[in-house]
Amino acid sequence: MADAYSTLLIERHADGYAVVTLNRPEALNALNTTLTGELGDFLESVADDDGVRCIVLTGSVKAFAAGADIKEMADQAYADMYRGNFFARAHDRVASFRKPIIAAVSGYALGGGCELAMLCDFIIASETAKFGQPEINLGVAPGIGGSQRLTRAVGKAKAMDMCLTGRMMDAAEAERSGLVSRVVASDALLDEARAAAAKIAGQSILAVMANKELVNAAFETTLTQGVVFERRLFHSLFAFEDQKEGMAAFVEKRKPAFTGR
Ligand code: HXC
């Protein structure tokens, strides 16, 4: 069945991943209620779909997303924001998704767009990518985790600089600072992200989910607790057939055939 969304384009690939393209070109993919709702709905719809074991989230050449939709936000009152729990549902759906999401960023990733990219598991950027938290220019502050995730990604000095001045970081600075994992030529961005997604989708889904959970745990625990959690999860992976298959395939010099069991 085709996925029908008004602000997203969905392409499912036989290798076991999906490419989700934010599609509000008239507003540089600004995140409005419809778009964030549809993104949350799509993630929910594939949470238990074995045919989608990794997601690539991307935008247009000009903009991954230029932030939350300012025109939609402008007249909101505190009561509206509080009762609607502005963007919390979308944030939580992306943050709690158990399979990897790769952000493939070209052009602007600003405000909520930068926050959405940082909510993904890693960011592959094109040479044209520009990251920023320019909310201060609008008299506000980041609201979907940007002040926290940017600081953890690039450290206080750069996060404070970007949040207080609203300046943008180009792709080279973003890679130097640890915000993005790779920078590639603009016309290679999607191929690079697709190849990474196909590679992940070909692994044991159990090991993929465990690795994601472990790296994310590093942000929430002490080193000692994190290492204990890793040890326990590592031990538990020996309960799965995929561990037997992966190691047998290495010994027998063949490709593993993981089943997710
Ligand atoms: C609504 C937006 C938008 C946004 C761009 N557009 N960004 N609409 N919300 N965030 C619209 C413009 O109004 C314009 O529509 C069209 O997209 C093209 O944008 P231009 O400004 O004409 O393009 P350009 O001159 O190339 O400038 C690109 C830009 C600029 C530098 C990215 O658009 C810009 O500064 N955008 C705002 C970035 C920003 O402040 N983001 C943070 C938002 S606050 P029309 O109809 O006029 O042609 C936020 C808070 C998150 O994200 C927390 C939420 C809880």
Coordinates of C-alpha atoms and ligand atoms in Angstrom, one line a residue:
M1 CA 0.0 0.0 0.0
A2 CA 1.3 3.4 -0.9
D3 CA 2.1 5.8 1.9
A4 CA -0.1 8.9 1.5
Y5 CA 1.2 12.0 3.3
S6 CA 0.8 15.7 2.3
T7 CA 4.2 16.8 3.6
L8 CA 6.3 13.7 3.3
L9 CA 7.5 11.6 0.4
I10 CA 8.2 8.0 1.3
E11 CA 10.3 5.6 -0.7
R12 CA 10.7 2.0 0.6
H13 CA 13.7 0.1 -0.6
A14 CA 13.9 -3.6 -1.1
D15 CA 17.2 -3.6 0.9
G16 CA 15.1 -3.0 4.0
Y17 CA 15.2 0.8 4.5
A18 CA 13.0 3.7 3.7
V19 CA 13.9 7.3 2.6
V20 CA 11.6 9.9 4.1
T21 CA 11.8 13.3 2.4
L22 CA 10.4 16.4 4.1
N23 CA 8.3 18.0 1.4
R24 CA 7.2 21.6 2.1
P25 CA 9.3 23.3 -0.5
E26 CA 7.3 26.5 -0.3
A27 CA 8.4 27.0 3.3
L28 CA 11.9 25.4 3.1
N29 CA 10.4 22.4 4.9
A30 CA 9.5 24.4 8.0
L31 CA 8.1 22.0 10.6
N32 CA 4.4 22.6 11.1
T33 CA 1.7 20.6 12.9
T34 CA 0.9 18.5 9.8
L35 CA 4.5 17.6 9.0
T36 CA 5.5 16.7 12.5
G37 CA 2.2 14.7 12.9
E38 CA 2.8 12.8 9.7
L39 CA 6.4 12.1 10.6
G40 CA 5.3 10.7 14.0
D41 CA 2.5 8.7 12.3
F42 CA 4.9 7.2 9.7
L43 CA 7.4 6.2 12.4
E44 CA 4.6 4.6 14.4
S45 CA 3.4 2.7 11.2
V46 CA 6.9 1.2 10.6
A47 CA 7.9 0.5 14.2
D48 CA 7.1 -3.2 13.9
D49 CA 7.6 -3.4 10.1
D50 CA 10.5 -5.8 9.5
G51 CA 10.7 -4.4 5.9
V52 CA 12.0 -1.1 7.3
R53 CA 15.1 -1.7 9.5
C54 CA 16.6 1.8 9.0
I55 CA 15.4 5.2 7.9
V56 CA 17.0 8.0 6.0
L57 CA 15.4 11.4 6.8
T58 CA 16.2 14.1 4.3
G59 CA 14.9 17.4 2.9
S60 CA 15.6 19.3 -0.3
V61 CA 18.9 20.5 -1.8
K62 CA 18.2 24.0 -0.3
A63 CA 16.9 23.0 3.1
F64 CA 16.7 20.0 5.3
A65 CA 14.3 22.2 7.4
A66 CA 14.5 25.9 8.1
G67 CA 13.0 25.5 11.6
A68 CA 9.6 25.3 13.2
D69 CA 7.0 27.1 11.1
I70 CA 7.2 30.7 12.4
K71 CA 4.0 31.7 10.7
E72 CA 2.1 28.9 12.5
M73 CA 3.8 29.7 15.8
A74 CA 3.6 33.5 15.8
D75 CA 0.2 34.0 17.3
Q76 CA 0.2 31.1 19.8
A77 CA -0.5 32.0 23.4
Y78 CA 1.2 30.3 26.4
A79 CA -2.0 28.3 27.0
D80 CA -1.9 27.0 23.4
M81 CA 1.7 26.0 23.7
Y82 CA 1.2 24.4 27.1
R83 CA -2.0 22.5 26.3
G84 CA -0.7 21.4 22.9
N85 CA 2.6 20.5 24.5
F86 CA 4.2 22.0 21.4
F87 CA 6.1 19.5 19.3
A88 CA 6.6 17.1 22.3
R89 CA 4.7 14.3 20.6
A90 CA 6.8 14.5 17.4
H91 CA 10.0 14.8 19.5
D92 CA 9.1 11.8 21.6
R93 CA 8.1 9.6 18.6
V94 CA 11.5 10.3 16.9
A95 CA 13.5 10.0 20.2
S96 CA 11.9 6.7 21.1
F97 CA 12.1 5.1 17.7
R98 CA 14.2 1.9 18.3
K99 CA 15.6 1.5 14.8
P100 CA 18.3 3.9 13.3
I101 CA 17.4 7.1 11.6
I102 CA 20.1 8.8 9.5
A103 CA 19.7 12.5 8.8
A104 CA 20.9 13.4 5.3
V105 CA 21.3 17.1 5.5
S106 CA 21.7 19.5 2.5
G107 CA 21.3 23.2 2.9
Y108 CA 19.6 24.8 6.0
A109 CA 19.1 22.8 9.2
L110 CA 18.0 25.6 11.4
G111 CA 16.2 25.8 14.7
G112 CA 13.7 22.9 14.9
G113 CA 15.4 21.6 11.7
C114 CA 18.8 21.3 13.4
E115 CA 17.0 19.8 16.4
L116 CA 15.3 17.2 14.3
A117 CA 18.6 16.3 12.6
M118 CA 20.2 16.0 16.0
L119 CA 17.3 13.7 17.2
C120 CA 18.4 11.3 14.5
D121 CA 21.1 8.8 15.2
F122 CA 23.8 10.4 13.1
I123 CA 24.0 13.1 10.5
I124 CA 25.5 12.9 7.0
A125 CA 25.9 16.4 5.6
S126 CA 26.5 17.7 2.1
E127 CA 29.1 20.4 1.7
T128 CA 26.3 22.9 1.5
A129 CA 24.8 22.1 4.9
K130 CA 24.3 24.9 7.3
F131 CA 23.4 24.3 11.0
G132 CA 22.1 26.8 13.4
Q133 CA 19.9 27.6 16.4
P134 CA 18.7 31.1 15.4
E135 CA 15.7 31.2 17.7
I136 CA 17.3 34.0 19.6
N137 CA 16.7 36.3 16.6
L138 CA 13.0 35.6 17.1
G139 CA 13.1 36.4 20.8
V140 CA 12.9 32.8 21.8
A141 CA 15.1 29.8 22.4
P142 CA 15.4 26.2 21.1
G143 CA 12.4 24.1 22.1
I144 CA 12.9 20.6 20.8
G145 CA 16.0 19.7 22.7
G146 CA 18.5 21.9 20.7
S147 CA 20.2 23.6 23.7
Q148 CA 20.8 20.2 25.2
R149 CA 21.8 18.0 22.2
L150 CA 23.9 20.7 20.6
T151 CA 25.8 21.2 23.8
R152 CA 26.4 17.5 24.2
A153 CA 27.5 17.3 20.5
V154 CA 29.8 20.3 20.1
G155 CA 30.5 21.4 23.7
K156 CA 29.6 24.5 25.6
A157 CA 31.8 27.0 23.8
K158 CA 30.3 26.5 20.3
A159 CA 26.8 25.7 21.5
M160 CA 26.7 28.9 23.6
D161 CA 28.1 30.9 20.6
M162 CA 25.5 29.5 18.2
C163 CA 22.5 29.9 20.6
L164 CA 23.4 33.4 21.7
T165 CA 24.5 34.9 18.4
G166 CA 22.3 32.8 16.2
R167 CA 25.2 32.2 13.8
M168 CA 25.3 29.2 11.4
M169 CA 27.9 26.5 11.3
D170 CA 28.9 25.3 7.9
A171 CA 29.5 21.6 7.1
A172 CA 33.3 21.7 7.6
E173 CA 32.9 23.3 11.0
A174 CA 30.1 20.9 11.9
E175 CA 32.3 17.9 11.1
R176 CA 35.3 19.4 13.0
S177 CA 33.0 19.9 16.0
G178 CA 31.5 16.5 16.1
L179 CA 28.0 17.5 15.0
V180 CA 28.0 15.4 11.8
S181 CA 29.7 12.1 11.1
R182 CA 30.6 12.6 7.4
V183 CA 30.6 15.4 4.9
V184 CA 30.1 14.5 1.2
A185 CA 29.7 16.3 -2.1
S186 CA 26.2 17.6 -2.6
D187 CA 25.3 15.2 -5.4
A188 CA 26.7 12.2 -3.4
L189 CA 24.6 12.9 -0.3
L190 CA 21.7 10.5 -0.9
D191 CA 23.8 7.8 -2.3
E192 CA 26.0 7.9 0.8
A193 CA 23.0 7.9 3.1
R194 CA 21.3 5.1 1.2
A195 CA 24.5 3.0 1.3
A196 CA 24.8 3.5 5.0
A197 CA 21.1 2.6 5.5
A198 CA 21.5 -0.5 3.3
K199 CA 24.5 -1.6 5.3
I200 CA 22.6 -1.2 8.6
A201 CA 19.5 -2.9 7.2
G202 CA 21.7 -5.9 6.3
Q203 CA 22.9 -6.4 9.9
S204 CA 21.1 -8.3 12.6
I205 CA 18.2 -6.0 13.6
L206 CA 18.7 -7.2 17.2
A207 CA 22.4 -6.1 17.2
V208 CA 21.4 -2.8 15.5
M209 CA 18.9 -2.0 18.2
A210 CA 21.2 -3.0 20.9
N211 CA 24.0 -0.8 19.5
K212 CA 21.7 2.2 19.2
E213 CA 20.4 1.7 22.8
L214 CA 24.0 1.4 24.1
V215 CA 25.3 4.6 22.5
N216 CA 22.3 6.5 23.6
A217 CA 22.8 5.2 27.1
A218 CA 26.1 7.0 27.2
F219 CA 24.1 10.3 27.4
E220 CA 22.0 9.2 30.4
T221 CA 24.4 7.3 32.7
T222 CA 27.7 7.5 34.5
L223 CA 30.6 5.7 32.9
T224 CA 30.4 2.8 35.4
Q225 CA 26.7 2.4 35.0
G226 CA 27.1 2.6 31.2
V227 CA 29.8 0.0 31.1
V228 CA 27.7 -2.4 33.3
F229 CA 24.7 -1.9 31.0
E230 CA 26.9 -2.6 28.0
R231 CA 28.3 -5.8 29.5
R232 CA 24.8 -7.1 30.4
L233 CA 23.4 -6.3 26.9
F234 CA 26.5 -7.8 25.3
H235 CA 26.0 -11.0 27.3
S236 CA 22.3 -11.1 26.4
L237 CA 23.1 -11.0 22.6
F238 CA 24.4 -14.5 23.0
A239 CA 20.8 -15.6 23.5
F240 CA 20.0 -14.8 19.9
E241 CA 20.4 -17.0 16.8
D242 CA 21.9 -14.0 15.0
Q243 CA 25.0 -14.1 17.2
K244 CA 25.5 -17.8 16.4
E245 CA 25.0 -17.0 12.7
G246 CA 27.3 -14.0 12.6
M247 CA 30.1 -15.8 14.3
A248 CA 29.6 -19.0 12.3
A249 CA 29.6 -17.1 9.1
F250 CA 32.9 -15.5 10.0
V251 CA 34.5 -18.8 10.8
E252 CA 33.1 -20.4 7.6
K253 CA 34.2 -17.4 5.5
R254 CA 30.8 -16.6 4.2
K255 CA 28.2 -13.8 4.4
P256 CA 25.9 -14.1 7.4
A257 CA 22.2 -14.5 6.9
F258 CA 20.6 -12.7 9.8
T259 CA 17.0 -13.5 10.6
G260 CA 16.4 -11.1 13.6
R261 CA 15.8 -14.1 15.9
Ligands
HXC1 C1 7.9 29.5 8.2 C2 9.6 29.8 6.6 C3 10.6 29.5 7.5 C4 10.1 29.1 8.9 C5 11.6 29.9 5.7 N1 10.2 30.1 5.5 N2 11.8 29.6 6.9 N3 8.3 29.8 6.9 N4 8.8 29.2 9.1 N5 11.0 28.7 9.8 C6 9.6 30.5 4.2 C7 9.8 32.0 4.0 O1 8.9 32.8 4.7 C8 9.5 32.1 2.5 O2 8.2 32.0 2.3 C9 10.1 30.8 2.0 O3 10.2 29.9 3.1 C10 11.5 30.9 1.5 O4 12.3 31.6 2.5 P1 13.2 32.9 2.2 O5 13.4 33.5 3.6 O6 12.6 33.7 1.1 O7 14.6 32.2 1.7 P2 16.1 32.8 1.8 O8 16.1 34.3 1.5 O9 16.9 31.9 0.9 O10 16.5 32.6 3.3 C11 16.6 31.3 3.9 C12 16.6 31.3 5.4 C13 15.4 32.1 5.9 C14 18.0 32.0 5.8 C15 16.6 29.9 5.9 O11 14.2 31.6 5.4 C16 15.3 32.1 7.4 O12 16.0 32.7 8.2 N6 14.3 31.3 7.9 C17 14.0 31.3 9.3 C18 15.0 30.4 10.1 C19 14.7 30.4 11.6 O13 14.6 31.4 12.2 N7 14.4 29.2 12.1 C20 14.1 28.9 13.5 C21 12.6 29.0 13.7 S1 12.1 28.9 15.3 P3 7.4 33.2 1.5 O14 6.0 32.8 1.4 O15 7.7 34.5 2.2 O16 8.1 33.3 0.1 C22 12.3 27.2 15.7 C23 11.9 26.9 17.1 C24 12.0 25.4 17.4 O17 12.6 26.4 14.9 C25 11.4 25.0 18.7 C26 10.0 24.6 18.5 C27 9.4 24.0 19.8

